[in-house]
CSV table of C-alpha atoms and ligand atoms in Angstrom, one decimal:
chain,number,residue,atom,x,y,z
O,522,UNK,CA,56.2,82.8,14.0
O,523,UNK,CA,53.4,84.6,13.0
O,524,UNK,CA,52.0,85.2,9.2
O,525,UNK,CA,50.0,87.2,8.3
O,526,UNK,CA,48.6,85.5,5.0
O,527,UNK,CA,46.2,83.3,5.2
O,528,UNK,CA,45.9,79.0,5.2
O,529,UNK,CA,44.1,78.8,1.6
O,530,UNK,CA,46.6,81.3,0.1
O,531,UNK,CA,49.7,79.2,1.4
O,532,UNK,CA,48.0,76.1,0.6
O,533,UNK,CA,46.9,74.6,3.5
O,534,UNK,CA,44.0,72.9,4.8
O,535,UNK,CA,42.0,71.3,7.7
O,536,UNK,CA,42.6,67.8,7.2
O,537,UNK,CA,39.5,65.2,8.6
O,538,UNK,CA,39.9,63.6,12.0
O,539,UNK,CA,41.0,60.5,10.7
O,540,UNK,CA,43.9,61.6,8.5
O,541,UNK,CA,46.8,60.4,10.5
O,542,UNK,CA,47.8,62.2,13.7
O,543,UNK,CA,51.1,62.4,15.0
O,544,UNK,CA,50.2,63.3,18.7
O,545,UNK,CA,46.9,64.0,20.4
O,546,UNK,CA,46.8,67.3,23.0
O,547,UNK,CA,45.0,67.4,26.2
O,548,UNK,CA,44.9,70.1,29.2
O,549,UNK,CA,44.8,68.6,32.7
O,550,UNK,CA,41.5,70.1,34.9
O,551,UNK,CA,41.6,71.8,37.9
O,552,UNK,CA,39.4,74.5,38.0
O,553,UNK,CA,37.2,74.2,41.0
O,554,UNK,CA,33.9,76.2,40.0
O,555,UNK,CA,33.7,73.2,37.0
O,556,UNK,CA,35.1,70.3,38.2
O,557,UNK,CA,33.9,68.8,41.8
O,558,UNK,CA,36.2,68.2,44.3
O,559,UNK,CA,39.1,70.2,43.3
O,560,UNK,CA,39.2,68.5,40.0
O,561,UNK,CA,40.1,65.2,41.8
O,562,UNK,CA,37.1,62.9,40.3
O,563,UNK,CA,37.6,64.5,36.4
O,564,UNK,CA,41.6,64.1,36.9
O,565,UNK,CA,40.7,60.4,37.3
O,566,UNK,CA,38.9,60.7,34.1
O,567,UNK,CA,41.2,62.5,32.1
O,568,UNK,CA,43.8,60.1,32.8
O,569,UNK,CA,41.6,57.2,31.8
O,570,UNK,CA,41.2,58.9,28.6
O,571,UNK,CA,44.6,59.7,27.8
O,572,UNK,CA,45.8,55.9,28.7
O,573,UNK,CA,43.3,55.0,26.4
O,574,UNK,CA,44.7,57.4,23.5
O,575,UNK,CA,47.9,56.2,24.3
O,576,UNK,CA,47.8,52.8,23.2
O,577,UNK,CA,47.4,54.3,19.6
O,578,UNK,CA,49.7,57.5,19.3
O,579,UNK,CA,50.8,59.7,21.4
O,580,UNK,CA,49.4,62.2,24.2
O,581,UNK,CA,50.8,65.4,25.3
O,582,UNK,CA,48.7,67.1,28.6
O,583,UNK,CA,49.4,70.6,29.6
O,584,UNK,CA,49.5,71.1,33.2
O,585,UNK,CA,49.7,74.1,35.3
O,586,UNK,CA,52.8,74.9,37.5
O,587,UNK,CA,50.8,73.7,40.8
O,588,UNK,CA,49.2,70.4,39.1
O,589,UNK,CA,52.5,69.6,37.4
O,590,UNK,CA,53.9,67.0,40.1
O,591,UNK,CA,50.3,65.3,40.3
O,592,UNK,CA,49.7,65.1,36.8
O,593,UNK,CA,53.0,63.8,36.3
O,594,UNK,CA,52.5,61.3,38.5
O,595,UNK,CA,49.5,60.1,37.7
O,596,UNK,CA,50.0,60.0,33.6
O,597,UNK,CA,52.4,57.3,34.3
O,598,UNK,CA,53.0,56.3,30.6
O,599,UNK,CA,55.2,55.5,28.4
O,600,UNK,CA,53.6,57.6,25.6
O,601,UNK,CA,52.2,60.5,27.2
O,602,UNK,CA,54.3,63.6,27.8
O,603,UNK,CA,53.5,66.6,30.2
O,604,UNK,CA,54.0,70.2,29.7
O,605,UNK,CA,53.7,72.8,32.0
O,606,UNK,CA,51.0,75.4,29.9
O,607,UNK,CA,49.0,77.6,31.9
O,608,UNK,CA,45.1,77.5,31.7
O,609,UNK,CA,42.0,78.7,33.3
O,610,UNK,CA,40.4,75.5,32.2
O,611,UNK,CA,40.8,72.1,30.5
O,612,UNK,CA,38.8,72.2,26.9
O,613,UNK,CA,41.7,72.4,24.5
O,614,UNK,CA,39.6,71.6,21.5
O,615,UNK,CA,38.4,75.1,22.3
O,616,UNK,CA,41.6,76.8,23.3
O,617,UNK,CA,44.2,75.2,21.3
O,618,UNK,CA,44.9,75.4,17.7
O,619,UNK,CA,43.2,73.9,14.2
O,620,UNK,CA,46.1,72.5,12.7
O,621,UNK,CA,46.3,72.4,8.9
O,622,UNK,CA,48.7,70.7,6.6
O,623,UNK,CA,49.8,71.4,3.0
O,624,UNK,CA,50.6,69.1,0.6
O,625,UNK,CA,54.4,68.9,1.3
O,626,UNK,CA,53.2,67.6,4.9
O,627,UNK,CA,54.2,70.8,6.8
O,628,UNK,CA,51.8,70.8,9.6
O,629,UNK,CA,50.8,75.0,10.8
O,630,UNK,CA,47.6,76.2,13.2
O,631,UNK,CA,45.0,78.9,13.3
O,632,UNK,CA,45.2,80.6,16.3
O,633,UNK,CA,41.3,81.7,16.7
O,634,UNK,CA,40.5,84.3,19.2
O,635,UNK,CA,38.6,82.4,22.2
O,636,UNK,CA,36.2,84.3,24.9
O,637,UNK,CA,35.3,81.5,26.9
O,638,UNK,CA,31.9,80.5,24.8
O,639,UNK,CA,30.5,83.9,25.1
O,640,UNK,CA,32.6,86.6,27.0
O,641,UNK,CA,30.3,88.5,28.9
O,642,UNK,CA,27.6,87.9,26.8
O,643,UNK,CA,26.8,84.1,28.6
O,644,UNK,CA,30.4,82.9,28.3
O,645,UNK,CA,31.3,80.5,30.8
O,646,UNK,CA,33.8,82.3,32.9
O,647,UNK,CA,35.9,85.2,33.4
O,648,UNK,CA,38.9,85.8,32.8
O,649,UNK,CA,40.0,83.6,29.8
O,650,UNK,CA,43.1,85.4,28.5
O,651,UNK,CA,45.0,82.5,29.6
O,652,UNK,CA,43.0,80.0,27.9
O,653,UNK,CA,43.3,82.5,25.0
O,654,UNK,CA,47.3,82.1,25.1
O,655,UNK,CA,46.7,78.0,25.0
O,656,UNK,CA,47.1,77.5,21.0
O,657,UNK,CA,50.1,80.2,20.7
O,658,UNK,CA,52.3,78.2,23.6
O,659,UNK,CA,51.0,74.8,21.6
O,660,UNK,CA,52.4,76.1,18.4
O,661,UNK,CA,55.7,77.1,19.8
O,662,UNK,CA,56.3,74.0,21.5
O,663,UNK,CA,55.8,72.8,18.0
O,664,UNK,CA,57.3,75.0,16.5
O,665,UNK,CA,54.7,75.6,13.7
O,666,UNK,CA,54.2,78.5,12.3
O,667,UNK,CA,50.4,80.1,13.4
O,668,UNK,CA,47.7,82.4,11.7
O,669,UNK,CA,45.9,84.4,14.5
O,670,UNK,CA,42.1,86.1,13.7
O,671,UNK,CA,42.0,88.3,16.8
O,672,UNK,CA,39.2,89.6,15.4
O,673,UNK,CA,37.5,86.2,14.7
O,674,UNK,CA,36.1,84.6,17.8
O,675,UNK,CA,35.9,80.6,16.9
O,676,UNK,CA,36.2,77.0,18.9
O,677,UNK,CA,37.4,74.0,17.5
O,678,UNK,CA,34.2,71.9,19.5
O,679,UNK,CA,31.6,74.4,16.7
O,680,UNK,CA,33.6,73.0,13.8
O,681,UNK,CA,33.5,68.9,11.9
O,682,UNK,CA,35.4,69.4,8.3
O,683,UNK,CA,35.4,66.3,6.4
O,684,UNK,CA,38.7,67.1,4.3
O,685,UNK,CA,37.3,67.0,0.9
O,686,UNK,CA,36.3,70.5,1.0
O,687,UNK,CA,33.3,70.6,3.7
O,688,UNK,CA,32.3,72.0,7.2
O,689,UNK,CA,29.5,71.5,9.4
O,690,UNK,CA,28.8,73.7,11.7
O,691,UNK,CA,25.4,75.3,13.8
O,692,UNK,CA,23.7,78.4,13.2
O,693,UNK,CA,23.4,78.1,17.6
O,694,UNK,CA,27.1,79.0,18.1
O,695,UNK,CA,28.3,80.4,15.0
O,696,UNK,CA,25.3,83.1,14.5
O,697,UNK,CA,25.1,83.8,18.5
O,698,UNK,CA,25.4,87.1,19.4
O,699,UNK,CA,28.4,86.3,21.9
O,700,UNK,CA,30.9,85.2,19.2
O,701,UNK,CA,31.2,87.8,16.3
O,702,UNK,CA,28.3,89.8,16.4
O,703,UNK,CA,29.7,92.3,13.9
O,704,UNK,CA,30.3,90.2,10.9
O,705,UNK,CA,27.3,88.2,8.5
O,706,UNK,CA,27.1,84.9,8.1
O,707,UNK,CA,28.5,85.2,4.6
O,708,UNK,CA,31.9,86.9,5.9
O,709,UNK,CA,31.6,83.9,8.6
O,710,UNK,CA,31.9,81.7,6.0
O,711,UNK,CA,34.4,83.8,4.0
O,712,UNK,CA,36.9,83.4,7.1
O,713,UNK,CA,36.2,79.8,7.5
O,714,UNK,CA,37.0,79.2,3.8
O,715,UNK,CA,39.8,81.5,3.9
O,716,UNK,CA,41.6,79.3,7.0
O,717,UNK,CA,40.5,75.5,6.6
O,718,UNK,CA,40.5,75.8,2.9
O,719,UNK,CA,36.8,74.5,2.8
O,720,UNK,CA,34.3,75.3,-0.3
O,721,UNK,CA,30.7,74.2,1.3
O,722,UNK,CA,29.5,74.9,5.0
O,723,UNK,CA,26.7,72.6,6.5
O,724,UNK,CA,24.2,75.1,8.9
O,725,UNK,CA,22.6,72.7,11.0
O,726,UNK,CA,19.9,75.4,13.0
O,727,UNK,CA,21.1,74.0,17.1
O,728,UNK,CA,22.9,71.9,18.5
O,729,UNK,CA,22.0,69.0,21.4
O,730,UNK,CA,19.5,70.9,23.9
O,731,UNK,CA,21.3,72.5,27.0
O,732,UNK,CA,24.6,72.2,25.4
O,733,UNK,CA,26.3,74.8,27.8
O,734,UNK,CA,28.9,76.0,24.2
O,735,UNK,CA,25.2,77.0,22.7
O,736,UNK,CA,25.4,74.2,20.7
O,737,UNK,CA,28.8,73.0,19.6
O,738,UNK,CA,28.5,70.5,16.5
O,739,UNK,CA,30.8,68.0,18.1
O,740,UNK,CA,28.2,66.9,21.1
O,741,UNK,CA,25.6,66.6,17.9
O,742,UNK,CA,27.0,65.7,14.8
O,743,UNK,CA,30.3,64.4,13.0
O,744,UNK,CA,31.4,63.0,9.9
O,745,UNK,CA,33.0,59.4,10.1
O,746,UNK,CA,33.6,59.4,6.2
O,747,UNK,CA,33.3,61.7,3.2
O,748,UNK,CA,30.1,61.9,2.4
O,749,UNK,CA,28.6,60.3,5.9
O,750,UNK,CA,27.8,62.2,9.2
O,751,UNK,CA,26.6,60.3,12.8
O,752,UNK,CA,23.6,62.5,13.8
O,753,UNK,CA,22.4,62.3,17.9
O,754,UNK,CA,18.9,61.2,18.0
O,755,UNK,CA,15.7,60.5,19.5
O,756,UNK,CA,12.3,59.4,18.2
O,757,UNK,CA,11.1,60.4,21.9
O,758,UNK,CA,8.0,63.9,20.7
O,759,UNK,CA,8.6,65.0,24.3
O,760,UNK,CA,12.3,65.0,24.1
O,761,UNK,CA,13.9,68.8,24.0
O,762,UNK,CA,16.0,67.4,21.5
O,763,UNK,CA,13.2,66.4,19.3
O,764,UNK,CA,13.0,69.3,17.6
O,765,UNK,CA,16.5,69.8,16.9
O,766,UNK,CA,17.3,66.6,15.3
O,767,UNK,CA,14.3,66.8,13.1
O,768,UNK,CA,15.8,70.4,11.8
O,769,UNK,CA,19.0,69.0,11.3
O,770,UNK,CA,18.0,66.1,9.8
O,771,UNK,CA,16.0,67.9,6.9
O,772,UNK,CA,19.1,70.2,6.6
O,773,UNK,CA,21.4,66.9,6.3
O,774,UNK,CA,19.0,65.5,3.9
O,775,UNK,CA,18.4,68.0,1.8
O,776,UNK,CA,22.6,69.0,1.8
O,777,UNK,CA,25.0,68.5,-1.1
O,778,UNK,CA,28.7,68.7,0.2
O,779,UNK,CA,31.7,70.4,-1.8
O,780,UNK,CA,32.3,67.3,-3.9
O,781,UNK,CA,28.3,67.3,-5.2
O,782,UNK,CA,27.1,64.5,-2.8
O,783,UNK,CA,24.3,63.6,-0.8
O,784,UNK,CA,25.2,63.0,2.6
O,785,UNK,CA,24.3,59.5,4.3
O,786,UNK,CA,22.7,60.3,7.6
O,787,UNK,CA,23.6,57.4,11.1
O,788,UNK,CA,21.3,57.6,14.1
O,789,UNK,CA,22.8,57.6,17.1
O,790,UNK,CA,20.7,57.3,20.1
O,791,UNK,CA,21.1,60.3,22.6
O,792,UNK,CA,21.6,58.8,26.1
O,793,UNK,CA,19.7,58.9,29.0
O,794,UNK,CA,18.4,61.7,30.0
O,795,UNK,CA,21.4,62.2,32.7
O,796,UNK,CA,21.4,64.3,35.7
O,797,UNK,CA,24.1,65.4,37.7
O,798,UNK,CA,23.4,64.1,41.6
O,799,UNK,CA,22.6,67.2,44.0
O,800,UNK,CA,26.0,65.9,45.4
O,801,UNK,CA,28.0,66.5,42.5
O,802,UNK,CA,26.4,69.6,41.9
O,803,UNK,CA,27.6,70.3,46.0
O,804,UNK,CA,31.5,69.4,45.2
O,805,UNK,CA,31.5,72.6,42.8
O,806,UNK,CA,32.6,75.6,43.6
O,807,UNK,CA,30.0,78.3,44.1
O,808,UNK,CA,31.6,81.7,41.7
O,809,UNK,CA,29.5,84.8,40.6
O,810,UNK,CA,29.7,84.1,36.4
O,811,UNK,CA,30.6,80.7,36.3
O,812,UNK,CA,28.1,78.2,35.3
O,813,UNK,CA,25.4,77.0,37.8
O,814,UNK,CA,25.2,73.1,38.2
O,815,UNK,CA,22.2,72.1,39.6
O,816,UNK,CA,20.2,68.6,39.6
O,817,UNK,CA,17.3,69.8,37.6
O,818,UNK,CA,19.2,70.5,34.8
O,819,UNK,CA,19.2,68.4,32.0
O,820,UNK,CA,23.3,67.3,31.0
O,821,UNK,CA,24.0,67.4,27.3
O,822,UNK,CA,25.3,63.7,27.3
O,823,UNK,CA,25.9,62.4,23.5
O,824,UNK,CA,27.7,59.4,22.0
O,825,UNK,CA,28.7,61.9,19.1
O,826,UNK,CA,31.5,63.3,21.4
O,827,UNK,CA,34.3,60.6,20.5
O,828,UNK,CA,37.6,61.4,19.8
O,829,UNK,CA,39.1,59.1,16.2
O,830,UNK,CA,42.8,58.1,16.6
O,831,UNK,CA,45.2,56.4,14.5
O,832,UNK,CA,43.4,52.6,14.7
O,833,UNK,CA,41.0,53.8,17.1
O,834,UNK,CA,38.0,55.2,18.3
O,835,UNK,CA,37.8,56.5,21.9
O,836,UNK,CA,33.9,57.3,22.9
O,837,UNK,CA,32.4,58.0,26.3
O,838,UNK,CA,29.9,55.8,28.0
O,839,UNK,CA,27.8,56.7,30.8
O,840,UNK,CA,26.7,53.7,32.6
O,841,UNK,CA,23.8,53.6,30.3
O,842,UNK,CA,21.3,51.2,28.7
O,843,UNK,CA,22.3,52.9,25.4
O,844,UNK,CA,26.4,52.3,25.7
O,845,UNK,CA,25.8,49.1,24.1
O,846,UNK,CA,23.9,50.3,21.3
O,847,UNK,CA,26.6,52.9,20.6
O,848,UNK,CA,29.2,50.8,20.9
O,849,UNK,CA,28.0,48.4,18.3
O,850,UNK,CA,27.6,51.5,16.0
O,851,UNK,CA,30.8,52.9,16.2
O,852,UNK,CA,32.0,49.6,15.5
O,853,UNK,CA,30.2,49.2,12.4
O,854,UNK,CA,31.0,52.8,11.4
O,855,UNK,CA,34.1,52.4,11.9
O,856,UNK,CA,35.6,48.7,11.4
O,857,UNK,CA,39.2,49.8,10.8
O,858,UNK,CA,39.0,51.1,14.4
O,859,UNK,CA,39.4,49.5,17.7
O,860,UNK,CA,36.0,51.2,19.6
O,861,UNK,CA,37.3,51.8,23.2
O,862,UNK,CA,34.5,53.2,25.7
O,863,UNK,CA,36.1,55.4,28.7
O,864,UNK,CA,33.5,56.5,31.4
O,865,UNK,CA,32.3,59.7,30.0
O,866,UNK,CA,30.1,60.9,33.5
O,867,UNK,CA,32.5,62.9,35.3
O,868,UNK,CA,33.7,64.7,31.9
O,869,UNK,CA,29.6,65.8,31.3
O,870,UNK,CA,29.7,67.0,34.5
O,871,UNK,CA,32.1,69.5,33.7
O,872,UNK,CA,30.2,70.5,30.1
O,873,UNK,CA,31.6,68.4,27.4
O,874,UNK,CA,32.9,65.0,26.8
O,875,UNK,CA,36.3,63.3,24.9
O,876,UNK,CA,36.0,65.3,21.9
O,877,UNK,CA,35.7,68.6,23.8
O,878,UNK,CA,39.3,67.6,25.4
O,879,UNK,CA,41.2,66.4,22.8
O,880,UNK,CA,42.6,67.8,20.1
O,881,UNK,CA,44.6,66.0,17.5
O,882,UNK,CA,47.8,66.9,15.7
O,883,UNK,CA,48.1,65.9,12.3
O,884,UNK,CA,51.0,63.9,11.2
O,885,UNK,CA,53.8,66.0,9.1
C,439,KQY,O1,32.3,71.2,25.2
C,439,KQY,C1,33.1,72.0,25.1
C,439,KQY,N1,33.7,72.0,23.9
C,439,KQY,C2,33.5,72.9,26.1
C,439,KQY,C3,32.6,72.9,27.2
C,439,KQY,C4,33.0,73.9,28.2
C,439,KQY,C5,32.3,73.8,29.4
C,439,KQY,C6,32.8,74.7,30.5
C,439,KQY,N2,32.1,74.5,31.7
């Protein structure tokens, strides 16, 4: 069912990450001109991660027709199910719904129009309409009832809410051009408050440097409490990134959220810098307007992409002197949470990382 009302006038909100989940969703990759090797190496991956999520709640993957006997025999657990949902590629924090819950514990989802991180204006590939069909088919299965802004272009990666009444979010992707050019950034905000029921947005100015979304908020920055955010960093002058987290750090710093605080500000130390191998880059598909992978090119690799689940914290490492570092941090961020580290590599490669491939279902 569709409404046409809007979450804040039927009383629901975005809850935060950790609120309890009932399920987590994930999309299973295939699409050659992204992932090397016919998708074989980030399969691997994908499964890892959704084993790991498994142990804490469970996983549904959506699968194409032509992947569905693979992927079903691979995800060989007890908790994860597989659907068969169409895709033209695997990022269903982007192309599946925001799901918001009311007070009664009814669980809905905003529907928001997706064009692929830029339609023809940079986006990332073309076409995307079946990406764009992604959070409808996840809503029915659900059978929640979903609010759609056709004319709204938004993806779940741009967005961190903290449930208290705040969103952060970058000026990068939320301003660009290639999203929705014809409104202001006040009206941005308007529709924001209007479907996740927030008061206060955070405008960091960019995201991590390279980030092929321009600059999603969930390689950069996220909250881990009310009041706290886990900011990617680097003390390194001649790091790209430099710049960018001394900008957002003076926004952070100078911030007051909905509820009137000051936000505590964690450092978490950018890894690397990575490279994909001119061999991976060879093991993707050459395709006029799809992104060009090539070794000089820095990869936007970041600790800050971690997906919370009920008990647990699943965060990608990258064979790195710095996986130890983050690890301890998450575990002090989060010591409610069992920190579980999945190899993150083969997930970069493709142009995002756990959080980009996950999104979470709040419990009813
Ligand atoms: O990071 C994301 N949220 C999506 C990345 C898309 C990359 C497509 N090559």
């Amino acid at each position: 069912m569709t409404l046409t009302s809007t979450p804040r006038a039927d009383g629901f909100h975005m809850p935060a990450e950790w609120a309890p989940h009932s399920q987590t969703w994930m999309i299973w990759p295939e699409r050659p001109d992204n992932w090397r090797l016919g998708g074989k190496p980030a399969q691997a991956a994908f499964t890892a991660v959704a084993k790991a999520i498994a142990e804490f709640e469970p996983v549904t993957i959506g699968v194409s027709a032509k992947q569905y006997e693979n992927a079903r025999a691979r995800l060989d657990h007890a908790n994860i199910r597989v659907v068969e949902i169409s895709n033209d590629d695997a990022w269903v924090r982007d192309t599946g719904p925001t799901f918001v819950t009311n007070n009664q514990g009814e669980v809905r989802g905003v529907d928001w129009a997706f064009n692929a991180w830029g339609g023809f204006n940079g986006g990332l590939y073309a076409p995307w309409q079946t990406d764009d069909q992604v959070a409808r088919k996840i809503l029915e299965i659900e059978r929640c009832a979903r609010y759609r802004t056709d004319d709204f272009v938004l993806e779940g990666g741009s967005i961190h809410v903290d449930g208290e009444g705040t969103l952060i979010t970058t000026e990068e992707c939320l301003l660009n051009a290639n999203r929705n050019p014809h409104l202001s950034r006040e009206q941005i905000e308007t529709v924001l408050r209007e479907h996740l029921s927030i008061d206060t947005v955070i405008w960091l100015p960019d995201g991590l440097y390279n980030d092929e979304t321009d600059g999603h908020v969930d390689n950069f920055c996220c909250y881990v409490r009310p009041g706290e955010v886990l900011l990617a960093w680097t003390d390194d002058r001649n790091d790209p990134n430099y710049p960018r987290c001394q900008a957002a750090m003076q926004v952070l710093e100078n911030a007051r959220d909905a509820k009137g605080r000051q936000l505590v500000v964690h450092k978490m130390p950018i890894p690397g810098p990575l490279h994909a191998t001119a061999e991976e880059c060879a093991g993707v598909d050459m395709v006029d307007g799809s992104q060009e992978r090539d070794p000089s090119i820095r990869l936007a690799g970041s600790y800050v992409n971690f997906l919370i689940v009920n008990g647990g914290i699943i965060a990608p490492s990258f064979d790195d002197p710095k996986d130890a570092e983050a690890r301890t941090l998450l575990e002090q961020l989060f010591p409610e949470h069992r920190v579980v580290m999945v190899p993150g590599r083969e997930i970069l490669l493709g142009g995002g990382n756990i959080h980009c491939i996950t999104q979470q279902q709040p419990a009813a």
